[in-house]
Amino acid sequence: MIERAGGHNIAADIDGYPQLSLEQVVAADPSFIILGDSAYGITPESIAARPGWENLSAVKNSKVFPFDDNLVSRPGPRLVDALEGLAKLLRPELFQ
């Protein structure tokens, strides 16, 4: 869904349900960070406070966004809403 929305998933080449280490995320230096766990207290500020993460492109450019994981974790018509929401975060210029 991230790719369909115009992004690139830094874990796309890993099979299964990967859990990246903090070091792997720092090495990948993502341009955006989508917080599917924002309902559980994870915020852009808590991401920026992680050791080494203050230098990530996404953090430096304020591209860390909360996202309603209910839209993507339950297959159904809401997936269209999820795709649109992701596209608005990743490619806002297409919605002006």
CSV table of N, CA and C in Angstrom, one decimal:
chain,number,residue,atom,x,y,z
A,1,MET,N,0.8,-1.2,0.0
A,1,MET,CA,0.0,0.0,0.0
A,1,MET,C,0.9,1.3,0.0
A,2,ILE,N,2.0,1.2,0.7
A,2,ILE,CA,2.9,2.4,0.7
A,2,ILE,C,3.4,2.7,-0.7
A,3,GLU,N,3.7,1.7,-1.4
A,3,GLU,CA,4.2,1.9,-2.8
A,3,GLU,C,3.1,2.4,-3.7
A,4,ARG,N,1.9,1.9,-3.5
A,4,ARG,CA,0.7,2.4,-4.3
A,4,ARG,C,0.4,3.9,-4.0
A,5,ALA,N,0.8,4.3,-2.8
A,5,ALA,CA,0.5,5.7,-2.4
A,5,ALA,C,1.7,6.6,-2.8
A,6,GLY,N,2.7,6.1,-3.4
A,6,GLY,CA,3.8,6.9,-3.9
A,6,GLY,C,5.1,6.9,-3.0
A,7,GLY,N,5.1,5.9,-2.1
A,7,GLY,CA,6.3,5.9,-1.2
A,7,GLY,C,7.1,4.6,-1.4
A,8,HIS,N,8.1,4.4,-0.6
A,8,HIS,CA,9.0,3.2,-0.7
A,8,HIS,C,9.1,2.7,0.8
A,9,ASN,N,8.8,1.5,1.0
A,9,ASN,CA,8.9,0.8,2.3
A,9,ASN,C,10.3,0.3,2.5
A,10,ILE,N,11.0,0.8,3.5
A,10,ILE,CA,12.4,0.4,3.7
A,10,ILE,C,12.5,-1.0,4.1
A,11,ALA,N,11.4,-1.7,4.4
A,11,ALA,CA,11.4,-3.1,4.7
A,11,ALA,C,10.9,-4.0,3.6
A,12,ALA,N,10.7,-3.4,2.4
A,12,ALA,CA,10.0,-4.1,1.3
A,12,ALA,C,10.8,-5.4,0.9
A,13,ASP,N,12.1,-5.4,1.1
A,13,ASP,CA,12.8,-6.6,0.6
A,13,ASP,C,13.0,-7.7,1.7
A,14,ILE,N,12.3,-7.5,2.8
A,14,ILE,CA,12.4,-8.5,3.9
A,14,ILE,C,11.1,-9.3,3.9
A,15,ASP,N,11.2,-10.6,3.9
A,15,ASP,CA,10.0,-11.5,3.9
A,15,ASP,C,9.3,-11.5,5.2
A,16,GLY,N,8.1,-11.8,5.2
A,16,GLY,CA,7.3,-12.0,6.4
A,16,GLY,C,6.9,-10.7,7.0
A,17,TYR,N,6.9,-10.7,8.3
A,17,TYR,CA,6.5,-9.5,9.1
A,17,TYR,C,7.7,-9.0,9.8
A,18,PRO,N,8.5,-8.2,9.2
A,18,PRO,CA,9.8,-7.8,9.8
A,18,PRO,C,9.7,-6.8,10.9
A,19,GLN,N,10.6,-6.9,11.8
A,19,GLN,CA,10.7,-5.9,12.9
A,19,GLN,C,12.2,-5.4,12.7
A,20,LEU,N,12.3,-4.2,12.3
A,20,LEU,CA,13.6,-3.6,12.1
A,20,LEU,C,14.2,-3.1,13.4
A,21,SER,N,15.5,-3.3,13.5
A,21,SER,CA,16.1,-2.8,14.7
A,21,SER,C,16.3,-1.2,14.5
A,22,LEU,N,16.5,-0.6,15.6
A,22,LEU,CA,16.7,0.9,15.6
A,22,LEU,C,17.9,1.2,14.7
A,23,GLU,N,18.9,0.4,14.7
A,23,GLU,CA,20.1,0.6,13.8
A,23,GLU,C,19.8,0.5,12.4
A,24,GLN,N,18.9,-0.5,12.0
A,24,GLN,CA,18.5,-0.7,10.6
A,24,GLN,C,17.7,0.5,10.1
A,25,VAL,N,16.9,1.1,11.0
A,25,VAL,CA,16.1,2.3,10.6
A,25,VAL,C,17.1,3.5,10.4
A,26,VAL,N,18.0,3.6,11.3
A,26,VAL,CA,19.0,4.7,11.1
A,26,VAL,C,19.8,4.6,9.9
A,27,ALA,N,20.2,3.3,9.6
A,27,ALA,CA,21.0,3.1,8.3
A,27,ALA,C,20.2,3.4,7.1
A,28,ALA,N,18.9,3.1,7.1
A,28,ALA,CA,18.0,3.3,5.9
A,28,ALA,C,17.7,4.8,5.7
A,29,ASP,N,17.7,5.6,6.8
A,29,ASP,CA,17.4,7.0,6.8
A,29,ASP,C,16.2,7.3,6.0
A,30,PRO,N,15.0,6.9,6.5
A,30,PRO,CA,13.7,7.1,5.8
A,30,PRO,C,13.4,8.6,5.6
A,31,SER,N,12.8,8.9,4.5
A,31,SER,CA,12.3,10.3,4.3
A,31,SER,C,11.0,10.6,5.0
A,32,PHE,N,10.2,9.6,5.3
A,32,PHE,CA,9.0,9.7,6.0
A,32,PHE,C,8.9,8.5,7.0
A,33,ILE,N,8.2,8.8,8.1
A,33,ILE,CA,7.9,7.7,9.1
A,33,ILE,C,6.4,7.8,9.3
A,34,ILE,N,5.7,6.7,9.1
A,34,ILE,CA,4.3,6.6,9.3
A,34,ILE,C,4.1,5.8,10.6
A,35,LEU,N,3.4,6.4,11.6
A,35,LEU,CA,3.2,5.9,12.9
A,35,LEU,C,1.9,5.1,13.0
A,36,GLY,N,1.9,3.9,12.7
A,36,GLY,CA,0.7,3.0,12.8
A,36,GLY,C,0.4,2.8,14.3
A,37,ASP,N,1.4,3.1,15.2
A,37,ASP,CA,1.2,2.8,16.6
A,37,ASP,C,0.9,4.1,17.4
A,38,SER,N,0.5,5.1,16.7
A,38,SER,CA,0.2,6.4,17.4
A,38,SER,C,-0.9,6.3,18.4
A,39,ALA,N,-1.9,5.4,18.2
A,39,ALA,CA,-3.0,5.2,19.1
A,39,ALA,C,-2.5,4.7,20.5
A,40,TYR,N,-1.2,4.2,20.5
A,40,TYR,CA,-0.7,3.6,21.7
A,40,TYR,C,0.4,4.5,22.3
A,41,GLY,N,0.3,5.8,22.0
A,41,GLY,CA,1.2,6.8,22.6
A,41,GLY,C,2.5,7.1,21.9
A,42,ILE,N,2.8,6.5,20.8
A,42,ILE,CA,4.0,6.9,20.0
A,42,ILE,C,3.7,8.2,19.2
A,43,THR,N,4.5,9.1,19.4
A,43,THR,CA,4.3,10.5,18.8
A,43,THR,C,5.6,10.8,18.0
A,44,PRO,N,5.4,11.8,17.1
A,44,PRO,CA,6.6,12.3,16.4
A,44,PRO,C,7.7,12.8,17.4
A,45,GLU,N,7.3,13.3,18.5
A,45,GLU,CA,8.3,13.8,19.5
A,45,GLU,C,9.1,12.6,20.2
A,46,SER,N,8.3,11.5,20.4
A,46,SER,CA,9.0,10.3,21.0
A,46,SER,C,9.9,9.6,20.0
A,47,ILE,N,9.6,9.7,18.7
A,47,ILE,CA,10.5,9.2,17.7
A,47,ILE,C,11.7,10.0,17.6
A,48,ALA,N,11.6,11.3,17.7
A,48,ALA,CA,12.8,12.2,17.6
A,48,ALA,C,13.7,12.0,18.8
A,49,ALA,N,13.1,11.6,20.0
A,49,ALA,CA,13.9,11.4,21.2
A,49,ALA,C,14.7,10.1,21.2
A,50,ARG,N,14.5,9.2,20.3
A,50,ARG,CA,15.2,7.9,20.2
A,50,ARG,C,16.7,8.2,19.9
A,51,PRO,N,17.6,7.5,20.5
A,51,PRO,CA,19.0,7.8,20.3
A,51,PRO,C,19.4,7.6,18.8
A,52,GLY,N,20.0,8.6,18.2
A,52,GLY,CA,20.4,8.6,16.8
A,52,GLY,C,19.3,9.0,15.8
A,53,TRP,N,18.1,9.0,16.2
A,53,TRP,CA,17.0,9.3,15.3
A,53,TRP,C,16.8,10.7,15.0
A,54,GLU,N,17.4,11.6,15.8
A,54,GLU,CA,17.3,13.0,15.6
A,54,GLU,C,17.9,13.4,14.2
A,55,ASN,N,18.8,12.6,13.7
A,55,ASN,CA,19.4,12.9,12.4
A,55,ASN,C,18.8,12.3,11.2
A,56,LEU,N,17.7,11.5,11.4
A,56,LEU,CA,17.0,11.0,10.3
A,56,LEU,C,16.3,12.1,9.5
A,57,SER,N,16.3,11.9,8.2
A,57,SER,CA,15.7,12.9,7.2
A,57,SER,C,14.3,13.1,7.6
A,58,ALA,N,13.5,12.1,7.9
A,58,ALA,CA,12.1,12.2,8.3
A,58,ALA,C,11.9,13.1,9.5
A,59,VAL,N,12.8,12.9,10.5
A,59,VAL,CA,12.7,13.7,11.7
A,59,VAL,C,13.1,15.2,11.5
A,60,LYS,N,14.3,15.3,10.8
A,60,LYS,CA,14.8,16.7,10.5
A,60,LYS,C,13.8,17.5,9.7
A,61,ASN,N,13.0,16.9,8.8
A,61,ASN,CA,12.1,17.6,7.9
A,61,ASN,C,10.7,17.5,8.3
A,62,SER,N,10.4,17.1,9.6
A,62,SER,CA,9.1,17.0,10.2
A,62,SER,C,8.2,16.2,9.3
A,63,LYS,N,8.6,15.0,8.9
A,63,LYS,CA,7.9,14.1,8.1
A,63,LYS,C,7.6,12.8,8.8
A,64,VAL,N,7.3,12.9,10.1
A,64,VAL,CA,6.8,11.8,11.0
A,64,VAL,C,5.4,12.0,11.3
A,65,PHE,N,4.5,11.1,10.8
A,65,PHE,CA,3.1,11.3,10.8
A,65,PHE,C,2.3,10.2,11.5
A,66,PRO,N,1.4,10.5,12.5
A,66,PRO,CA,0.5,9.5,13.0
A,66,PRO,C,-0.4,9.0,11.9
A,67,PHE,N,-0.8,7.8,12.0
A,67,PHE,CA,-1.7,7.2,11.0
A,67,PHE,C,-2.6,6.2,11.7
A,68,ASP,N,-3.9,6.2,11.4
A,68,ASP,CA,-4.9,5.3,12.0
A,68,ASP,C,-4.6,3.9,11.4
A,69,ASP,N,-4.1,3.0,12.2
A,69,ASP,CA,-3.7,1.7,11.8
A,69,ASP,C,-5.0,0.8,11.6
A,70,ASN,N,-6.1,1.2,12.1
A,70,ASN,CA,-7.4,0.5,11.8
A,70,ASN,C,-7.7,0.5,10.3
A,71,LEU,N,-7.3,1.5,9.6
A,71,LEU,CA,-7.6,1.6,8.2
A,71,LEU,C,-6.9,0.5,7.4
A,72,VAL,N,-5.7,0.1,7.8
A,72,VAL,CA,-5.0,-0.9,7.1
A,72,VAL,C,-4.9,-2.3,7.7
A,73,SER,N,-5.3,-2.4,9.0
A,73,SER,CA,-5.2,-3.7,9.6
A,73,SER,C,-6.4,-4.6,9.5
A,74,ARG,N,-7.5,-4.0,9.0
A,74,ARG,CA,-8.7,-4.7,8.8
A,74,ARG,C,-9.2,-4.7,7.4
A,75,PRO,N,-8.9,-5.7,6.6
A,75,PRO,CA,-9.3,-5.7,5.2
A,75,PRO,C,-10.7,-5.4,5.0
A,76,GLY,N,-11.0,-4.6,4.0
A,76,GLY,CA,-12.3,-4.2,3.6
A,76,GLY,C,-12.3,-2.8,2.9
A,77,PRO,N,-13.5,-2.2,2.8
A,77,PRO,CA,-13.6,-0.9,2.1
A,77,PRO,C,-12.7,0.2,2.6
A,78,ARG,N,-12.4,0.1,3.9
A,78,ARG,CA,-11.5,1.1,4.5
A,78,ARG,C,-10.1,1.2,3.9
A,79,LEU,N,-9.7,0.1,3.2
A,79,LEU,CA,-8.4,0.2,2.6
A,79,LEU,C,-8.3,1.3,1.6
A,80,VAL,N,-9.4,1.6,0.9
A,80,VAL,CA,-9.4,2.8,0.0
A,80,VAL,C,-9.1,4.1,0.7
A,81,ASP,N,-9.7,4.2,1.9
A,81,ASP,CA,-9.5,5.4,2.7
A,81,ASP,C,-8.0,5.4,3.2
A,82,ALA,N,-7.5,4.2,3.5
A,82,ALA,CA,-6.1,4.2,4.0
A,82,ALA,C,-5.1,4.6,2.8
A,83,LEU,N,-5.4,4.1,1.6
A,83,LEU,CA,-4.6,4.4,0.5
A,83,LEU,C,-4.6,5.9,0.2
A,84,GLU,N,-5.8,6.5,0.3
A,84,GLU,CA,-5.9,8.0,0.1
A,84,GLU,C,-5.2,8.7,1.2
A,85,GLY,N,-5.3,8.3,2.4
A,85,GLY,CA,-4.6,8.9,3.6
A,85,GLY,C,-3.1,8.9,3.4
A,86,LEU,N,-2.6,7.7,3.1
A,86,LEU,CA,-1.2,7.6,2.9
A,86,LEU,C,-0.7,8.5,1.7
A,87,ALA,N,-1.4,8.5,0.6
A,87,ALA,CA,-1.0,9.3,-0.5
A,87,ALA,C,-1.0,10.8,-0.2
A,88,LYS,N,-2.0,11.2,0.7
A,88,LYS,CA,-2.0,12.6,1.1
A,88,LYS,C,-0.8,13.0,2.0
A,89,LEU,N,-0.3,12.0,2.7
A,89,LEU,CA,0.9,12.2,3.5
A,89,LEU,C,2.2,12.2,2.7
A,90,LEU,N,2.2,11.2,1.8
A,90,LEU,CA,3.5,11.1,1.0
A,90,LEU,C,3.5,11.9,-0.2
A,91,ARG,N,2.4,12.3,-0.8
A,91,ARG,CA,2.4,13.1,-2.0
A,91,ARG,C,1.3,14.2,-1.9
A,92,PRO,N,1.5,15.1,-1.0
A,92,PRO,CA,0.4,16.1,-0.8
A,92,PRO,C,0.2,17.0,-2.0
A,93,GLU,N,1.3,17.2,-2.8
A,93,GLU,CA,1.1,18.0,-4.0
A,93,GLU,C,0.1,17.5,-4.9
A,94,LEU,N,-0.3,16.3,-4.9
A,94,LEU,CA,-1.3,15.7,-5.8
A,94,LEU,C,-2.7,16.1,-5.3
A,95,PHE,N,-2.9,16.6,-4.1
A,95,PHE,CA,-4.2,16.9,-3.6
A,95,PHE,C,-4.4,18.4,-3.4
A,96,GLN,N,-3.7,19.2,-4.0
A,96,GLN,CA,-3.9,20.7,-3.9
A,96,GLN,C,-5.0,21.2,-4.8
